[in-house]
Coordinates of C-alpha atoms in Angstrom, one line a residue:
X337 CA 145.1 101.3 142.9
X338 CA 146.7 99.4 146.0
X339 CA 148.0 95.8 146.0
X340 CA 144.8 94.3 147.3
X341 CA 142.7 95.8 144.5
X342 CA 145.2 94.7 141.8
X343 CA 145.0 91.1 143.2
X344 CA 141.2 91.2 143.3
X345 CA 140.9 92.4 139.7
X346 CA 143.5 89.8 138.6
X347 CA 141.7 86.9 140.4
X348 CA 138.2 88.0 139.4
X349 CA 138.4 86.8 135.7
X350 CA 139.8 83.5 136.9
X351 CA 137.0 83.1 139.4
X352 CA 134.3 83.9 136.7
X353 CA 135.8 81.4 134.3
X354 CA 136.0 78.7 137.0
X355 CA 132.3 79.4 138.0
X356 CA 131.3 79.3 134.3
X357 CA 133.1 75.9 134.0
X358 CA 131.4 74.5 137.0
X359 CA 128.0 75.6 135.7
X360 CA 128.7 73.9 132.3
X361 CA 129.9 70.7 133.8
X362 CA 127.4 70.5 136.6
X363 CA 124.4 72.1 134.9
X364 CA 121.9 69.4 135.9
X365 CA 122.8 69.7 139.6
X366 CA 122.7 73.6 139.6
X367 CA 119.3 73.4 137.7
X368 CA 118.0 71.0 140.3
X369 CA 119.1 73.3 143.2
X370 CA 117.7 76.4 141.6
X371 CA 114.3 74.8 140.9
X372 CA 114.2 73.6 144.5
X373 CA 115.1 77.1 145.8
X374 CA 112.5 78.8 143.5
X375 CA 109.8 76.3 144.9
X376 CA 110.9 77.2 148.4
X377 CA 110.6 80.9 147.8
X378 CA 107.1 80.4 146.4
X379 CA 106.0 78.3 149.3
X380 CA 107.6 80.3 152.1
X381 CA 104.9 83.1 152.4
X382 CA 102.2 80.5 152.6
X383 CA 104.1 78.7 155.2
X384 CA 104.3 81.9 157.3
X385 CA 100.6 82.2 157.0
X386 CA 99.9 78.7 158.2
X387 CA 102.5 79.2 161.1
X388 CA 100.6 82.3 162.3
X389 CA 97.4 80.2 162.4
X390 CA 99.0 77.8 164.8
X391 CA 100.2 75.0 162.4
X392 CA 103.6 73.6 163.4
X393 CA 106.4 74.6 160.8
X394 CA 107.2 70.9 159.9
X395 CA 103.5 70.1 159.2
X396 CA 103.2 73.3 157.2
X397 CA 106.3 72.6 155.2
X398 CA 105.2 69.0 154.4
X399 CA 101.7 69.9 153.5
X400 CA 102.7 72.7 151.2
X401 CA 105.4 70.7 149.5
X402 CA 102.9 67.9 148.8
X403 CA 100.2 70.2 147.5
X404 CA 102.6 72.2 145.3
X405 CA 104.4 69.2 144.0
X406 CA 101.0 67.6 143.1
X407 CA 100.0 70.7 141.2
X408 CA 103.3 70.9 139.4
X409 CA 103.2 67.2 138.5
X410 CA 99.7 67.7 137.2
X411 CA 100.6 70.6 135.0
X412 CA 103.7 68.8 133.8
X413 CA 101.7 65.7 132.9
X414 CA 99.3 67.8 130.9
X415 CA 102.2 69.6 129.1
X416 CA 103.7 66.1 128.5
X417 CA 100.6 64.8 126.9
X418 CA 100.2 67.9 124.7
X419 CA 103.8 67.7 123.7
X420 CA 103.6 64.0 123.0
X421 CA 100.6 64.5 120.7
X422 CA 102.3 67.4 118.9
X423 CA 105.5 65.3 118.3
X424 CA 103.5 62.5 116.9
X425 CA 101.7 64.9 114.6
X426 CA 105.0 66.4 113.5
X427 CA 106.1 63.0 112.6
X428 CA 103.0 62.7 110.3
X429 CA 104.1 65.9 108.6
X430 CA 107.4 64.4 107.4
X431 CA 106.4 63.9 103.8
X432 CA 105.1 67.5 103.5
X433 CA 108.2 68.9 105.0
X434 CA 110.4 66.7 102.8
X435 CA 108.5 67.8 99.7
X436 CA 108.9 71.4 100.6
X437 CA 112.6 70.9 101.2
X438 CA 113.1 69.1 97.9
X439 CA 111.2 71.9 96.0
X440 CA 113.5 74.5 97.6
X441 CA 116.6 72.6 96.8
X442 CA 115.4 72.0 93.2
X443 CA 114.8 75.7 92.7
X444 CA 118.3 76.5 94.0
X445 CA 119.7 73.8 91.7
X446 CA 118.0 75.5 88.7
X447 CA 119.1 78.9 89.8
X448 CA 122.7 77.7 90.0
X449 CA 122.4 75.8 86.8
X450 CA 121.4 79.1 85.0
X451 CA 125.0 80.3 85.8
X452 CA 126.6 77.1 84.4
X453 CA 126.9 78.6 80.9
X454 CA 129.9 80.6 81.8
X455 CA 131.2 83.4 79.6
X456 CA 134.4 83.0 77.7
X457 CA 137.5 82.9 79.9
X458 CA 135.6 81.7 83.0
X459 CA 136.3 78.5 84.8
X460 CA 134.2 75.9 82.8
X461 CA 133.9 73.6 85.9
X462 CA 132.6 76.3 88.3
X463 CA 128.9 76.0 87.4
X464 CA 129.1 72.2 87.2
X465 CA 130.8 72.1 90.7
X466 CA 128.2 74.4 92.2
X467 CA 125.3 72.3 90.6
X468 CA 126.8 69.1 91.9
X469 CA 127.0 70.5 95.4
X470 CA 123.3 71.5 95.3
X471 CA 122.4 68.1 93.8
X472 CA 124.2 66.4 96.6
X473 CA 122.2 68.4 99.1
X474 CA 119.0 67.0 97.6
X475 CA 120.3 63.4 98.2
X476 CA 120.5 64.0 102.0
X477 CA 118.3 61.8 104.1
X478 CA 114.8 63.0 104.9
X479 CA 115.4 66.1 107.2
X480 CA 112.1 65.7 109.0
X481 CA 112.6 62.1 109.8
X482 CA 114.3 62.8 113.1
X483 CA 111.9 65.6 114.3
X484 CA 110.4 63.7 117.2
X485 CA 113.7 62.6 118.4
X486 CA 115.3 66.0 118.1
X487 CA 112.3 67.7 120.0
X488 CA 112.6 65.0 122.7
X489 CA 116.3 65.7 123.1
X490 CA 115.7 69.5 123.2
X491 CA 113.1 69.3 125.9
X492 CA 115.4 67.4 128.3
X493 CA 118.6 69.3 127.4
X494 CA 120.2 70.8 130.4
X495 CA 119.0 68.0 132.7
X496 CA 120.8 65.0 131.2
X497 CA 119.8 61.4 131.0
X498 CA 116.4 59.7 131.8
X499 CA 118.0 58.7 135.2
X500 CA 118.8 62.3 136.0
X501 CA 115.3 63.3 135.0
X502 CA 113.8 60.8 137.5
X503 CA 116.2 62.0 140.1
X504 CA 115.4 65.6 139.4
X505 CA 111.6 64.9 139.8
X506 CA 112.0 62.8 142.9
X507 CA 114.5 64.9 144.9
X508 CA 113.4 68.4 144.1
X509 CA 110.4 68.3 146.5
X510 CA 112.6 66.6 149.1
X511 CA 115.3 69.4 148.9
X512 CA 112.6 72.0 149.0
X513 CA 111.2 70.5 152.2
X514 CA 114.7 70.5 153.8
X515 CA 115.2 74.1 152.8
X516 CA 111.9 75.2 154.4
X517 CA 112.5 73.2 157.6
X518 CA 116.0 74.7 158.0
X519 CA 115.4 78.2 156.7
X520 CA 116.1 79.8 160.1
X521 CA 119.6 78.3 160.1
X522 CA 120.2 79.4 156.5
X523 CA 118.9 83.0 157.4
X524 CA 121.4 83.2 160.2
X525 CA 124.2 82.0 158.2
X526 CA 123.4 84.4 155.4
X527 CA 123.3 87.3 157.8
X528 CA 126.7 86.3 159.2
X529 CA 128.2 86.1 155.7
X530 CA 126.9 89.6 154.9
X531 CA 127.8 90.8 158.4
X532 CA 124.6 92.9 158.3
X533 CA 121.4 91.4 159.4
X534 CA 119.3 94.2 158.0
X535 CA 120.8 93.9 154.6
X536 CA 120.4 90.1 154.6
X537 CA 116.6 90.5 155.5
X538 CA 116.2 93.1 152.8
X539 CA 117.9 90.8 150.2
X540 CA 115.8 87.8 151.2
X541 CA 112.6 89.9 150.7
X542 CA 113.8 91.2 147.3
X543 CA 114.7 87.8 146.1
X544 CA 111.4 86.3 147.3
X545 CA 109.5 89.1 145.7
X546 CA 111.2 88.5 142.4
X547 CA 110.5 84.8 142.4
X548 CA 106.9 85.1 143.5
X549 CA 106.1 88.0 141.1
X550 CA 107.7 86.2 138.2
X551 CA 106.3 82.7 138.5
X552 CA 102.9 83.5 139.9
X553 CA 102.5 86.5 137.5
X554 CA 103.4 84.3 134.5
X555 CA 101.1 81.6 135.7
X556 CA 98.3 84.2 135.7
X557 CA 99.4 85.2 132.2
X558 CA 99.2 81.7 130.9
X559 CA 95.6 81.4 132.1
X560 CA 94.8 84.7 130.5
X561 CA 96.4 84.0 127.1
X562 CA 95.5 80.3 126.9
X563 CA 91.8 80.9 125.9
X564 CA 92.9 83.5 123.3
X565 CA 95.3 81.1 121.6
X566 CA 92.9 78.2 121.7
X567 CA 90.0 80.3 120.2
X568 CA 92.2 81.8 117.4
X569 CA 93.7 78.4 116.5
X570 CA 90.2 76.8 116.4
X571 CA 88.8 79.6 114.2
X572 CA 91.6 79.4 111.7
X573 CA 91.5 75.6 111.4
X574 CA 94.6 74.5 113.4
X575 CA 94.1 70.7 113.9
X576 CA 95.6 70.3 117.4
X577 CA 94.2 73.7 118.7
X578 CA 94.1 72.7 122.4
X579 CA 97.6 71.3 122.8
X580 CA 99.1 73.9 120.6
X581 CA 97.3 76.6 122.4
X582 CA 98.8 75.4 125.7
X583 CA 102.3 75.2 124.3
X584 CA 101.9 78.6 122.7
X585 CA 100.7 80.2 126.0
X586 CA 103.8 78.9 127.7
X587 CA 106.2 79.9 124.8
X588 CA 104.6 83.4 124.8
X589 CA 106.2 84.1 128.1
X590 CA 109.7 84.1 126.7
X591 CA 110.7 87.7 126.3
X592 CA 111.2 89.1 122.7
X593 CA 111.2 85.6 121.2
X594 CA 107.7 84.7 122.6
X595 CA 105.8 85.8 119.4
X596 CA 108.0 83.6 117.1
X597 CA 107.9 80.6 119.4
X598 CA 104.2 80.8 120.0
X599 CA 103.3 81.2 116.3
X600 CA 105.8 78.8 114.8
X601 CA 104.2 75.4 115.5
X602 CA 100.6 76.4 115.0
X603 CA 101.5 78.0 111.6
X604 CA 103.4 74.8 110.7
X605 CA 100.3 72.8 111.6
X606 CA 98.0 75.0 109.6
X607 CA 100.3 74.9 106.5
X608 CA 100.8 71.2 106.6
X609 CA 97.1 70.6 106.7
X610 CA 96.3 72.7 103.7
X611 CA 95.5 76.1 105.4
X612 CA 95.1 79.2 103.4
X613 CA 97.5 82.2 103.4
X614 CA 94.8 84.4 105.0
X615 CA 94.4 82.0 107.9
X616 CA 98.2 81.9 108.5
X617 CA 98.4 85.7 108.4
X618 CA 95.5 85.9 110.9
X619 CA 97.2 83.4 113.2
X620 CA 100.5 85.3 113.0
X621 CA 98.8 88.7 113.7
X622 CA 96.9 87.2 116.6
X623 CA 100.1 85.7 118.1
X624 CA 101.8 89.0 117.7
X625 CA 99.2 91.2 119.3
X626 CA 98.7 88.7 122.1
X627 CA 102.4 88.8 122.8
X628 CA 102.5 92.6 122.5
X629 CA 99.6 93.0 124.9
X630 CA 101.1 90.5 127.4
X631 CA 104.6 91.9 127.3
X632 CA 103.7 95.6 127.3
X633 CA 100.4 95.9 129.2
X634 CA 99.8 93.0 131.5
X635 CA 103.4 92.0 132.5
X636 CA 104.3 95.5 133.8
X637 CA 101.1 95.5 135.9
X638 CA 101.6 92.0 137.4
X639 CA 105.5 92.2 137.8
X640 CA 105.9 95.9 138.3
X641 CA 109.4 96.9 139.0
X642 CA 110.4 93.8 140.9
X643 CA 112.4 92.1 138.1
X644 CA 114.0 95.4 136.8
X645 CA 116.1 94.1 133.9
X646 CA 116.6 96.0 130.8
X647 CA 116.3 94.6 127.3
X648 CA 120.1 94.1 126.7
X649 CA 120.5 92.2 130.0
X650 CA 117.3 90.1 129.3
X651 CA 118.6 89.2 125.8
X652 CA 122.0 88.1 127.0
X653 CA 120.4 86.1 129.8
X654 CA 118.2 84.3 127.4
X655 CA 121.1 83.4 125.2
X656 CA 123.4 82.3 128.1
X657 CA 120.9 80.3 130.2
X658 CA 119.3 78.9 127.2
X659 CA 122.5 77.5 126.0
X660 CA 123.2 76.1 129.4
X661 CA 119.8 74.6 130.3
X662 CA 117.9 74.5 126.9
X663 CA 114.1 75.2 127.1
X664 CA 114.3 75.3 131.0
X665 CA 117.0 78.0 130.7
X666 CA 114.7 80.2 128.5
X667 CA 112.0 80.1 131.2
X668 CA 114.4 80.6 134.2
X669 CA 116.8 83.1 132.6
X670 CA 115.0 86.2 133.8
X671 CA 114.5 85.3 137.5
X672 CA 118.1 83.9 137.8
X673 CA 119.5 87.0 136.3
X674 CA 117.3 89.3 138.4
X675 CA 118.6 87.5 141.6
X676 CA 122.2 87.9 140.4
X677 CA 121.4 91.6 140.0
X678 CA 120.1 91.8 143.6
X679 CA 123.4 90.3 144.8
X680 CA 125.4 92.7 142.7
X681 CA 123.5 95.8 143.9
X682 CA 123.9 94.8 147.6
X683 CA 127.6 94.2 147.2
X684 CA 130.1 96.6 148.8
X685 CA 132.4 96.3 145.7
X686 CA 131.9 99.0 143.1
X687 CA 132.5 96.6 140.2
X688 CA 129.5 94.5 141.1
X689 CA 127.4 97.7 141.7
X690 CA 128.3 98.8 138.3
X691 CA 127.1 95.4 136.9
X692 CA 123.8 95.9 138.7
X693 CA 123.4 99.3 137.2
X694 CA 124.2 97.9 133.7
X695 CA 121.5 95.3 134.1
X696 CA 118.9 97.6 135.6
X697 CA 116.1 99.2 133.7
X698 CA 116.3 102.2 136.0
X699 CA 119.8 102.5 137.5
X700 CA 118.9 105.6 139.5
X701 CA 116.4 103.7 141.5
X702 CA 119.1 101.4 142.9
X703 CA 120.6 104.3 145.0
X704 CA 124.1 102.9 144.6
X705 CA 127.1 104.7 146.2
X706 CA 129.3 104.0 143.3
X707 CA 126.8 105.7 140.9
X708 CA 126.5 108.7 143.2
X709 CA 130.2 109.1 143.1
X710 CA 130.4 108.9 139.4
X711 CA 127.5 111.3 139.0
X712 CA 129.4 113.8 141.4
X713 CA 132.6 113.4 139.4
X714 CA 130.8 114.1 136.1
X715 CA 129.0 117.2 137.6
X716 CA 132.4 118.4 139.0
X717 CA 134.1 118.2 135.6
X718 CA 131.2 119.9 133.9

């Protein structure tokens, strides 16, 4: 290993830590930029179509940004209304949740108390101390009292204060418009950075394909699964079956965790309104089979191999981006990580190519030089 390589591998961990720190500190800013970039990637093919029909680029960009922003604001408003109704209903469930909590802690208290009659030679205060600890837990304030506030905080986690949210909503379409209007300059700069115009064009196409396949495909999946959830919730007796169906259809998109997230709130609604165990089991089974069908049948057909992330990389991405941006991180984790993989696989550095291979569901399809070298070395030793 020469001096340059030693210096590179010494500075690489420092650079990664610095990037991670910047992401943590400036998470609202990065989330804003990424959302604007994703919106730009979705609009760009439509703009090219309008431009070919003779519409000027500026007019095309302005028209598409207005139409797309209106649709997104409309969907966001519907989701907000559904979430607000659900949060109010969860506030009404406080007494039922509190009773369940007290019954659970009382049962634990009785179980611990059964050990309080210690055998000879044992510490006579051990059982009493344990019982007192459990009794203290029952005196904690109502755990469900802050449910609406906690959910409200969770929804906006990763964005920041109310002022940041308003800024995010206002400036994202504006930033998207500027990206579209100046995409030629950005494309030229990107090609100069890579020093390879063909590679830059290929990467732009790959990134655009990932974003469009993920978001438009998932939008189609929402419309497919929404009637199923609404119908099942209505049949088993869920009170807010429409709003919960919409929320479950969105939560169902989260890889691996989608079944749990989609079933949790409807099951809670059914239990708190006196639903039977059979109805709860039917609801859980319907959510499981819907998630299984969406994840294993519909998603591969709609997304194909464009995303190309294995289960390990997807799980790590959900944890990392979910920690950074909250619920928004869970929804954006897969496309963000897929774009990072595209950058890694098109890098000339073997370490990044290896990272792309580790994230890929089919590493051989990447046709990386470093992997060919490793395969050749293994065959030579064999």
